[in-house]
PDB file of C-alpha atoms and ligand atoms in Angstrom:
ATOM      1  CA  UNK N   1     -10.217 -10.112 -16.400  1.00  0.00           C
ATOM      2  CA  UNK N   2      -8.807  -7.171 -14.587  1.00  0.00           C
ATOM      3  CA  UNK N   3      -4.915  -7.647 -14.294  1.00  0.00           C
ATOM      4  CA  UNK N   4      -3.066  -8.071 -11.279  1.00  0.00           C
ATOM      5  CA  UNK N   5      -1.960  -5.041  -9.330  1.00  0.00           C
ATOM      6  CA  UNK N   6       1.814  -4.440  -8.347  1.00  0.00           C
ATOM      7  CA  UNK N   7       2.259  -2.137  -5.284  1.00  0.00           C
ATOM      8  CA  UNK N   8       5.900  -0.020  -4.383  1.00  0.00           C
ATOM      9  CA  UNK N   9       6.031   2.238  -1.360  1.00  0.00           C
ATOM     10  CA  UNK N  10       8.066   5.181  -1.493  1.00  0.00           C
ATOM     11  CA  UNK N  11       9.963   5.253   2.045  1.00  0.00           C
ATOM     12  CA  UNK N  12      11.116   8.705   1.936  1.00  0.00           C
ATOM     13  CA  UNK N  13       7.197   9.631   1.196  1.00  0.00           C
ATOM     14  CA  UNK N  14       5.984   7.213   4.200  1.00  0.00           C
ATOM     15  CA  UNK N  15       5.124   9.176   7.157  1.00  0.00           C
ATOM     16  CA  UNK N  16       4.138   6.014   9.078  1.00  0.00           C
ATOM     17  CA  UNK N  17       0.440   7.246   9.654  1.00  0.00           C
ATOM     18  CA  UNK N  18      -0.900   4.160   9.147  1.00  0.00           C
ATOM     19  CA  UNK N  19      -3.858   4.717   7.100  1.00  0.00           C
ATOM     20  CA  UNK N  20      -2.784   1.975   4.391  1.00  0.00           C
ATOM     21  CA  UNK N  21      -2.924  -0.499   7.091  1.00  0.00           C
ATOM     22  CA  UNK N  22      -6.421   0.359   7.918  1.00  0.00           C
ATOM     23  CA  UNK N  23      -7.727   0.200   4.563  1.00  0.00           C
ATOM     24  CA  UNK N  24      -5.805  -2.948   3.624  1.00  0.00           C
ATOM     25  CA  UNK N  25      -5.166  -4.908   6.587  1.00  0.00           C
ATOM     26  CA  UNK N  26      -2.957  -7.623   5.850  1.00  0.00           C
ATOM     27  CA  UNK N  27      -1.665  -6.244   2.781  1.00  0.00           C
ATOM     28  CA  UNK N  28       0.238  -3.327   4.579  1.00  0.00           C
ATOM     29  CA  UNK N  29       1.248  -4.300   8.435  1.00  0.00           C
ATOM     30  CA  UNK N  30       2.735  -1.064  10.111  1.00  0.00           C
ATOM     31  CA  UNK N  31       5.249  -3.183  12.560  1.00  0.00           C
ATOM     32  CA  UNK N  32       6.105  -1.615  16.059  1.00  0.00           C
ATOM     33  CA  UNK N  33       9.774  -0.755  14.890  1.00  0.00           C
ATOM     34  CA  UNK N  34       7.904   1.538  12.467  1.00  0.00           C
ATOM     35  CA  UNK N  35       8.719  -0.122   9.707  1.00  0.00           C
ATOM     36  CA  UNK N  36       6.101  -0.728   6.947  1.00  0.00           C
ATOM     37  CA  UNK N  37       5.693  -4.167   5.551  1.00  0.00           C
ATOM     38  CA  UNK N  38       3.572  -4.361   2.854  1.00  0.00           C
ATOM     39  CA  UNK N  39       2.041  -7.170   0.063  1.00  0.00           C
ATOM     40  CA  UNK N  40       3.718  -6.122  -3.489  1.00  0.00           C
ATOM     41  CA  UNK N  41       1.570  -8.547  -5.378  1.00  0.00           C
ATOM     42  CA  UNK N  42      -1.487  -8.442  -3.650  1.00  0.00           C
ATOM     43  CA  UNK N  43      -4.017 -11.367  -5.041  1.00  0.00           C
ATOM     44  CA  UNK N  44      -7.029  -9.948  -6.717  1.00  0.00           C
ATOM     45  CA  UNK N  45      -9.482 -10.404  -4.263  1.00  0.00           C
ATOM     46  CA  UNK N  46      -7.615  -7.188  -2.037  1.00  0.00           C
ATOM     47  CA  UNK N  47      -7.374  -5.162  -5.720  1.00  0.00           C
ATOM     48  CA  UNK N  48     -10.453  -2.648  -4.692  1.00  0.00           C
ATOM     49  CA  UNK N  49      -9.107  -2.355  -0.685  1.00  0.00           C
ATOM     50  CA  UNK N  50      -5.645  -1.836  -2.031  1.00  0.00           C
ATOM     51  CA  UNK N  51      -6.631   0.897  -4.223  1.00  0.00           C
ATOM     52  CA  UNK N  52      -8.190   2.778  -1.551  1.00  0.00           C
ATOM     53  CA  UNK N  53      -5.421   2.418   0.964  1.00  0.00           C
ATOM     54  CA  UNK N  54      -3.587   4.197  -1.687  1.00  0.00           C
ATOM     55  CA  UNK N  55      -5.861   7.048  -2.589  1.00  0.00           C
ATOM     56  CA  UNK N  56      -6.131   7.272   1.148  1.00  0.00           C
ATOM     57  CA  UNK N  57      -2.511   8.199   1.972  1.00  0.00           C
ATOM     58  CA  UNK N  58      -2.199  11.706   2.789  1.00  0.00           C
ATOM     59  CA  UNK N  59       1.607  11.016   1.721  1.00  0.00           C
ATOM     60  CA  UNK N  60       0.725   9.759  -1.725  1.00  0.00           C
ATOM     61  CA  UNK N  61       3.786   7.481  -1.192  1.00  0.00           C
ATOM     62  CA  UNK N  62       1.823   4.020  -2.407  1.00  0.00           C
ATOM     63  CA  UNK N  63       2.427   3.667  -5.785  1.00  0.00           C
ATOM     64  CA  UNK N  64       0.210   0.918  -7.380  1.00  0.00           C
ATOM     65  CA  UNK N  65       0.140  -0.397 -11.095  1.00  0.00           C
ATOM     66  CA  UNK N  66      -1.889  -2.450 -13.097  1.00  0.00           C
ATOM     67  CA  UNK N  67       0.852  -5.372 -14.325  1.00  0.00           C
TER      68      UNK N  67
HETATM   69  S1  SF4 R 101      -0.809   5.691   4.672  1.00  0.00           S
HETATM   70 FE1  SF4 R 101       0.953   6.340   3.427  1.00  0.00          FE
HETATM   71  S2  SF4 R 101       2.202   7.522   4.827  1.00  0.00           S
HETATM   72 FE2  SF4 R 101       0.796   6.305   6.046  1.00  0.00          FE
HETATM   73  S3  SF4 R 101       1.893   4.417   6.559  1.00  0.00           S
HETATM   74 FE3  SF4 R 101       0.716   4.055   4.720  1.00  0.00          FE
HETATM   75  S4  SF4 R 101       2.120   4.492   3.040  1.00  0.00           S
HETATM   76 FE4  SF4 R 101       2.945   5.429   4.847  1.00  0.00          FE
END
């Protein structure tokens, strides 16, 4: 069984572009304040979308690891 992921966003990295959020809706939520919400344990089902919202951030600030 593949392991569950856990997911950290570097804040400093975050440009707010939003791309995360529409790879992974519902596991990152890019709020009108501009602040980034985001799921840090995502459940496995999201594993695959979560993984590309991360290799899709031109920012490279989603840091995701296998737990
Ligand atoms: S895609 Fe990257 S830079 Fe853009 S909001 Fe998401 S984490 Fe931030």
């Amino acid at each position: 069984m593949r392991s569950p992921l856990a997911v950290t966003v570097d804040n400093y990295r975050c440009h707010r572009y939003g791309f995360c959020q529409a790879e992974a809706p519902g596991n990152f939520d890019l709020a009108e304040d501009g602040r980034l919400d985001y799921d840090r344990r995502p459940p496995a089902p999201d594993r695959d979308r979560v993984l590309m919202a991360a290799r899709c951030c031109p920012m490279q600030a989603i840091h995701v690891e296998s737990r």
